[in-house]
Coordinates of C-alpha atoms and ligand atoms in Angstrom, one line a residue:
M1 CA 16.4 12.6 15.7
A2 CA 19.1 13.2 12.7
N3 CA 22.5 12.1 14.1
K4 CA 25.0 14.7 12.5
N5 CA 27.9 11.6 11.8
G6 CA 26.7 8.5 12.9
W7 CA 25.4 5.8 10.5
R8 CA 22.0 4.4 10.3
D9 CA 21.1 1.4 8.2
L10 CA 17.5 1.5 7.2
S11 CA 15.5 -1.0 9.4
F12 CA 12.6 -2.0 11.0
Q13 CA 14.3 -4.2 13.5
G14 CA 12.2 -4.1 17.0
K15 CA 9.1 -3.3 15.2
S16 CA 5.5 -4.4 13.7
A17 CA 4.0 -3.9 10.7
V18 CA 0.5 -4.5 9.5
V19 CA 0.2 -4.7 5.5
T20 CA -3.6 -5.3 3.8
G21 CA -4.4 -6.6 0.6
A22 CA -0.4 -7.8 0.7
A23 CA -1.2 -11.3 -0.2
R24 CA -0.3 -10.8 -3.4
G25 CA 0.8 -7.7 -6.3
I26 CA 2.6 -4.3 -4.5
G27 CA 1.4 -5.3 -1.0
R28 CA 3.1 -8.4 -0.8
A29 CA 5.8 -7.1 -1.6
V30 CA 5.1 -4.3 0.7
A31 CA 5.2 -7.5 3.5
Y32 CA 8.9 -9.0 1.8
R33 CA 11.0 -5.9 2.6
L34 CA 9.3 -4.7 5.7
A35 CA 9.7 -8.8 7.3
G36 CA 13.6 -8.7 5.5
L37 CA 14.3 -5.6 6.7
G38 CA 13.9 -7.1 10.4
A39 CA 9.5 -6.1 11.2
R40 CA 7.5 -8.3 12.1
T41 CA 4.9 -8.6 9.2
V42 CA 1.5 -9.2 9.5
I43 CA -0.3 -10.1 6.4
W44 CA -4.1 -9.1 6.3
D45 CA -6.4 -9.8 2.8
L46 CA -9.4 -11.5 1.7
D47 CA -8.1 -13.7 0.4
G48 CA -7.1 -16.3 2.9
E49 CA -6.1 -19.0 0.7
V50 CA -3.7 -16.9 -1.1
A51 CA -2.2 -14.9 2.2
E52 CA -1.5 -17.7 3.3
Q53 CA 0.1 -19.1 0.5
A54 CA 2.1 -16.1 0.4
A55 CA 3.3 -15.7 3.6
G56 CA 4.8 -19.5 3.7
E57 CA 6.3 -18.5 0.1
L58 CA 7.8 -15.3 1.4
R59 CA 8.9 -16.4 4.8
Q60 CA 11.0 -19.5 2.7
L61 CA 12.1 -16.7 0.6
L62 CA 13.4 -14.9 3.4
A63 CA 14.8 -18.1 4.9
S64 CA 16.9 -18.8 2.2
Q65 CA 18.4 -15.5 1.8
G66 CA 19.9 -16.1 5.3
R67 CA 16.9 -13.2 6.5
A68 CA 15.3 -14.6 10.1
N69 CA 11.8 -12.9 9.4
R70 CA 8.6 -12.8 11.4
L71 CA 5.6 -12.8 8.9
E72 CA 2.2 -13.5 9.7
W73 CA -1.1 -13.8 7.7
K74 CA -5.3 -13.4 8.8
Q75 CA -8.0 -12.8 6.2
V76 CA -9.4 -9.6 6.6
D77 CA -12.2 -7.6 4.8
I78 CA -11.3 -4.5 5.4
T79 CA -15.1 -2.9 4.7
D80 CA -15.7 -4.7 7.8
P81 CA -15.0 -2.1 10.2
E82 CA -15.5 -4.3 13.3
T83 CA -13.4 -7.3 12.1
V84 CA -10.5 -4.8 11.0
A85 CA -11.0 -2.8 15.0
S86 CA -10.5 -6.4 16.3
S87 CA -7.7 -7.6 14.1
M88 CA -6.5 -4.4 14.6
E89 CA -5.8 -5.1 18.4
E90 CA -4.8 -8.5 17.7
A91 CA -1.5 -7.6 15.5
A92 CA -1.1 -5.0 18.0
S93 CA -0.8 -7.2 21.0
G94 CA 2.7 -7.9 22.4
D95 CA 5.2 -6.0 20.5
G96 CA 2.7 -3.1 19.4
L97 CA 2.3 -1.0 16.0
D98 CA 4.4 1.2 15.1
V99 CA 3.7 1.2 10.7
L100 CA 0.2 0.6 8.9
V101 CA 0.3 0.5 5.3
N102 CA -3.0 1.3 3.3
N103 CA -2.9 -1.5 0.5
A104 CA -5.6 -2.9 -0.8
G105 CA -7.4 -1.7 -3.6
T106 CA -10.0 -2.7 -6.9
T107 CA -10.9 -0.9 -9.7
S108 CA -12.9 -2.0 -12.6
V109 CA -13.5 -0.2 -16.1
Q110 CA -16.6 2.1 -16.0
Q111 CA -18.5 4.8 -18.0
T112 CA -19.5 6.9 -15.4
E113 CA -23.7 7.0 -17.0
T114 CA -23.7 3.8 -16.8
M115 CA -22.1 2.8 -13.8
P116 CA -24.1 0.5 -11.5
L117 CA -24.2 2.6 -8.4
D118 CA -23.3 -0.4 -5.9
V119 CA -20.4 -1.0 -8.4
W120 CA -19.7 3.0 -6.6
D121 CA -20.8 2.5 -3.4
R122 CA -18.7 -1.0 -3.1
T123 CA -14.7 0.5 -4.7
L124 CA -15.5 3.8 -1.8
R125 CA -15.8 1.1 0.2
I126 CA -13.3 -0.6 -0.2
N127 CA -10.3 2.1 -1.0
L128 CA -11.6 4.5 0.9
S129 CA -14.0 3.7 3.7
G130 CA -11.7 1.0 4.2
T131 CA -8.3 2.2 4.6
F132 CA -9.9 5.4 6.6
Y133 CA -11.2 2.3 9.1
C134 CA -7.7 0.6 9.3
C135 CA -6.3 3.8 10.1
R136 CA -8.8 4.5 12.8
A137 CA -8.4 0.9 14.4
A138 CA -4.1 1.8 14.4
I139 CA -4.4 5.5 15.3
P140 CA -4.2 4.1 19.6
H141 CA -1.9 1.7 18.8
L142 CA 0.3 3.6 16.8
K143 CA 0.4 7.0 18.7
R144 CA 2.4 4.8 22.1
K145 CA 5.1 4.3 19.5
P146 CA 8.2 6.4 18.6
G147 CA 8.7 7.3 15.1
A148 CA 5.2 5.4 13.8
A149 CA 4.3 5.7 10.7
I150 CA 0.9 5.1 8.1
V151 CA 1.6 4.8 4.6
N152 CA -1.4 4.7 1.6
I153 CA -1.3 3.7 -1.2
S154 CA -3.0 6.1 -4.0
S155 CA -2.8 6.4 -7.4
S156 CA -1.8 8.2 -10.3
S157 CA -5.7 8.4 -10.7
A158 CA -5.5 11.1 -7.6
L159 CA -4.3 13.9 -10.2
V160 CA -5.2 12.8 -13.8
G161 CA -8.8 10.4 -13.6
G162 CA -8.5 6.5 -15.0
G163 CA -7.4 3.7 -13.2
G164 CA -10.9 2.2 -14.7
G165 CA -13.9 5.6 -14.1
G166 CA -14.6 7.5 -11.5
H167 CA -15.1 5.0 -8.9
Y168 CA -11.5 4.9 -8.9
A169 CA -10.1 8.1 -9.1
A170 CA -12.7 9.7 -6.6
S171 CA -11.3 6.9 -4.2
K172 CA -8.0 8.0 -4.8
A173 CA -8.3 11.3 -4.4
G174 CA -10.5 11.0 -1.3
I175 CA -7.1 9.0 0.0
D176 CA -4.6 11.4 -0.4
G177 CA -6.9 14.0 1.2
L178 CA -7.2 11.8 4.4
T179 CA -3.2 11.3 4.2
R180 CA -2.9 15.3 4.4
H181 CA -5.4 15.5 6.8
L182 CA -4.1 12.8 9.5
A183 CA -0.8 14.2 9.1
R184 CA -1.6 17.6 10.6
E185 CA -4.0 15.7 13.0
L186 CA -1.0 12.5 14.1
A187 CA 1.9 15.0 14.1
P188 CA 4.1 14.9 15.9
G189 CA 3.8 11.4 17.2
V190 CA 2.8 9.6 13.9
R191 CA 3.5 10.4 10.2
V192 CA 1.8 9.9 7.6
N193 CA 2.2 9.4 3.7
S194 CA 1.0 8.2 0.1
V195 CA 2.2 7.4 -3.0
Q196 CA 0.7 7.5 -6.3
P197 CA 1.9 4.2 -8.3
R198 CA 1.1 3.8 -12.5
T199 CA 1.5 1.2 -14.0
I200 CA 2.6 -1.2 -11.8
D201 CA 2.9 -4.6 -13.7
T202 CA 0.6 -6.8 -11.2
E203 CA -2.2 -9.0 -12.0
L204 CA -4.2 -6.2 -12.1
F205 CA -2.7 -4.7 -15.1
Q206 CA -1.5 -8.1 -17.0
A207 CA -6.0 -9.0 -16.7
R208 CA -6.6 -5.3 -18.8
Y209 CA -3.4 -5.6 -20.5
A210 CA -2.0 -9.0 -21.4
H211 CA -3.8 -9.9 -25.1
A212 CA -3.4 -6.2 -25.5
P213 CA 0.4 -5.7 -26.5
L214 CA -0.1 -3.0 -28.9
E215 CA -1.5 -0.8 -26.0
Q216 CA 1.3 -2.0 -23.5
E217 CA 3.8 -0.8 -26.2
K218 CA 1.2 2.3 -26.9
I219 CA 2.2 2.6 -22.9
L220 CA 5.7 2.1 -22.9
N221 CA 7.0 4.6 -24.8
Q222 CA 4.9 7.0 -23.0
I223 CA 6.8 6.6 -19.7
P224 CA 10.3 8.2 -19.6
L225 CA 12.4 5.3 -17.9
R226 CA 11.3 3.1 -20.5
R227 CA 10.3 0.1 -18.6
I228 CA 6.7 -0.5 -16.4
G229 CA 7.3 -0.4 -13.5
Q230 CA 7.6 -3.6 -10.9
P231 CA 6.0 -3.9 -7.0
E232 CA 9.3 -3.6 -5.4
D233 CA 9.5 -0.2 -6.8
I234 CA 6.5 1.1 -5.1
A235 CA 7.4 -1.4 -1.6
D236 CA 11.0 0.7 -1.9
A237 CA 9.0 4.0 -1.5
V238 CA 7.0 2.6 1.2
A239 CA 10.0 1.4 2.9
F240 CA 11.4 4.5 3.1
L241 CA 8.9 6.4 4.0
A242 CA 7.4 3.8 6.9
S243 CA 11.6 4.1 8.3
D244 CA 13.5 6.6 10.7
W245 CA 15.3 7.9 7.0
A246 CA 11.5 10.0 6.3
A247 CA 11.5 11.5 9.8
Y248 CA 11.1 14.4 8.9
I249 CA 9.0 13.7 5.8
T250 CA 4.6 14.0 6.5
G251 CA 1.9 14.7 4.8
Q252 CA 3.5 14.3 1.2
I253 CA 2.6 12.6 -1.5
L254 CA 4.6 11.0 -3.8
L255 CA 3.8 10.0 -7.5
I256 CA 5.8 7.2 -8.9
D257 CA 5.2 6.2 -12.5
G258 CA 8.9 6.4 -14.0
G259 CA 8.5 10.3 -14.9
R260 CA 4.9 9.7 -16.9
T261 CA 2.3 11.9 -15.8
Y262 CA 4.5 14.7 -16.3
Q263 CA 6.9 15.2 -18.9
Ligands
NAD301 N1 -0.7 -2.1 -10.4 C1 -1.0 -1.0 -11.4 O1 -0.7 -0.6 -11.6 C2 -1.1 0.4 -9.4 C3 -1.7 1.2 -9.8 C4 -1.8 2.4 -9.8 C5 -2.3 2.4 -8.2 N2 -2.2 1.0 -7.5 C6 -3.0 0.7 -6.1 O2 -1.9 -0.1 -5.6 C7 -2.7 -1.7 -4.6 C8 -2.0 -2.8 -4.7 O3 -2.7 -2.7 -6.2 P1 -2.1 -3.7 -6.9 O4 -2.1 -3.7 -8.5 O5 -1.7 -4.6 -6.2 O6 -4.0 -5.0 -6.6 P2 -3.7 -6.7 -6.7 O7 -5.6 -6.6 -7.3 O8 -3.1 -7.2 -7.6 O9 -3.8 -7.1 -5.0 C9 -5.2 -6.2 -4.3 C10 -4.8 -7.3 -3.2 O10 -6.2 -6.4 -2.4 C11 -6.9 -7.7 -1.1 N3 -7.7 -6.8 -1.4 C12 -9.3 -5.9 -2.3 N4 -10.6 -6.6 -1.8 C13 -9.9 -6.5 -0.3 C14 -10.8 -6.4 0.8 N5 -12.3 -5.9 1.2 N6 -9.9 -7.2 2.1 C15 -8.9 -6.9 2.5 N7 -7.8 -7.2 0.9 C16 -8.6 -6.9 0.3 C17 -7.4 -8.0 -2.9 O11 -7.3 -10.3 -2.4 C18 -5.8 -8.5 -3.5 O12 -4.8 -9.6 -2.7 C19 -4.4 -0.7 -5.0 O13 -4.8 0.0 -3.7 C20 -4.5 -0.6 -6.5 O14 -5.2 0.7 -6.3 C21 -2.3 -0.2 -8.5

């Protein structure tokens, strides 16, 4: 409960977190924030090599800032429910689990009438079923920890479409529905919220727009805050929602878009 006069720092000291898809991009920035704020942080990613490299770099970076950190990594494919279950047991053994950030995701540019069915299936499996598998495996551990939280990474596409195609928009809308449901099902013990990023400068974004400066310029002109978002912009919001500073917030979907979507 909030203390009226006491001071509270934003801190994850004594807490443990799993961040999926954290070898690069937004997930990596989230892992950096949570570890830097004191959480034992486990990076999961399909790409073990990049995950190991990210963990090493982040450990060095945090150490150079005088921040003790406990960063671990594991190669995990979130579409495999058995691997997810055993890896969650492993991540929670010892200190338990306080925070789950479901960030791993994928997209591709597709028109509905020509979209290969396996692309639809695979996108839903990574973005939506993967998120569900991770929540399912984490819930028994989270329930044991006071102040536990799940933060799901959705997308503005859940609101306005886009992001490559209907497979992506539908998967992200599914994540937001799951968020709202779990917030009810898991209250009062575990809080569950989503963030909806839009136009964040990651490899995903660069792959699409690096060679299209005119399109980039057009997008920039649509953003009232006049810059492309950075992974840290999302990481800060995720850290807030996962922390005790958001102790009275659950079932919320936070759009982070520099004001682009509604103006
Ligand atoms: N970048 C944006 O503008 C933007 C906008 C809206 C939403 N998002 C969402 O934010 C999240 C992160 O996006 P990003 O831009 O950092 O993407 P990214 O492609 O840079 O990173 C995604 C990470 O997820 C990992 N991953 C993919 N499939 C996986 C699986 N099956 N198991 C485990 N890991 C897997 C990848 O290896 C990669 O490291 C995604 O869910 C994405 O949909 C991004």
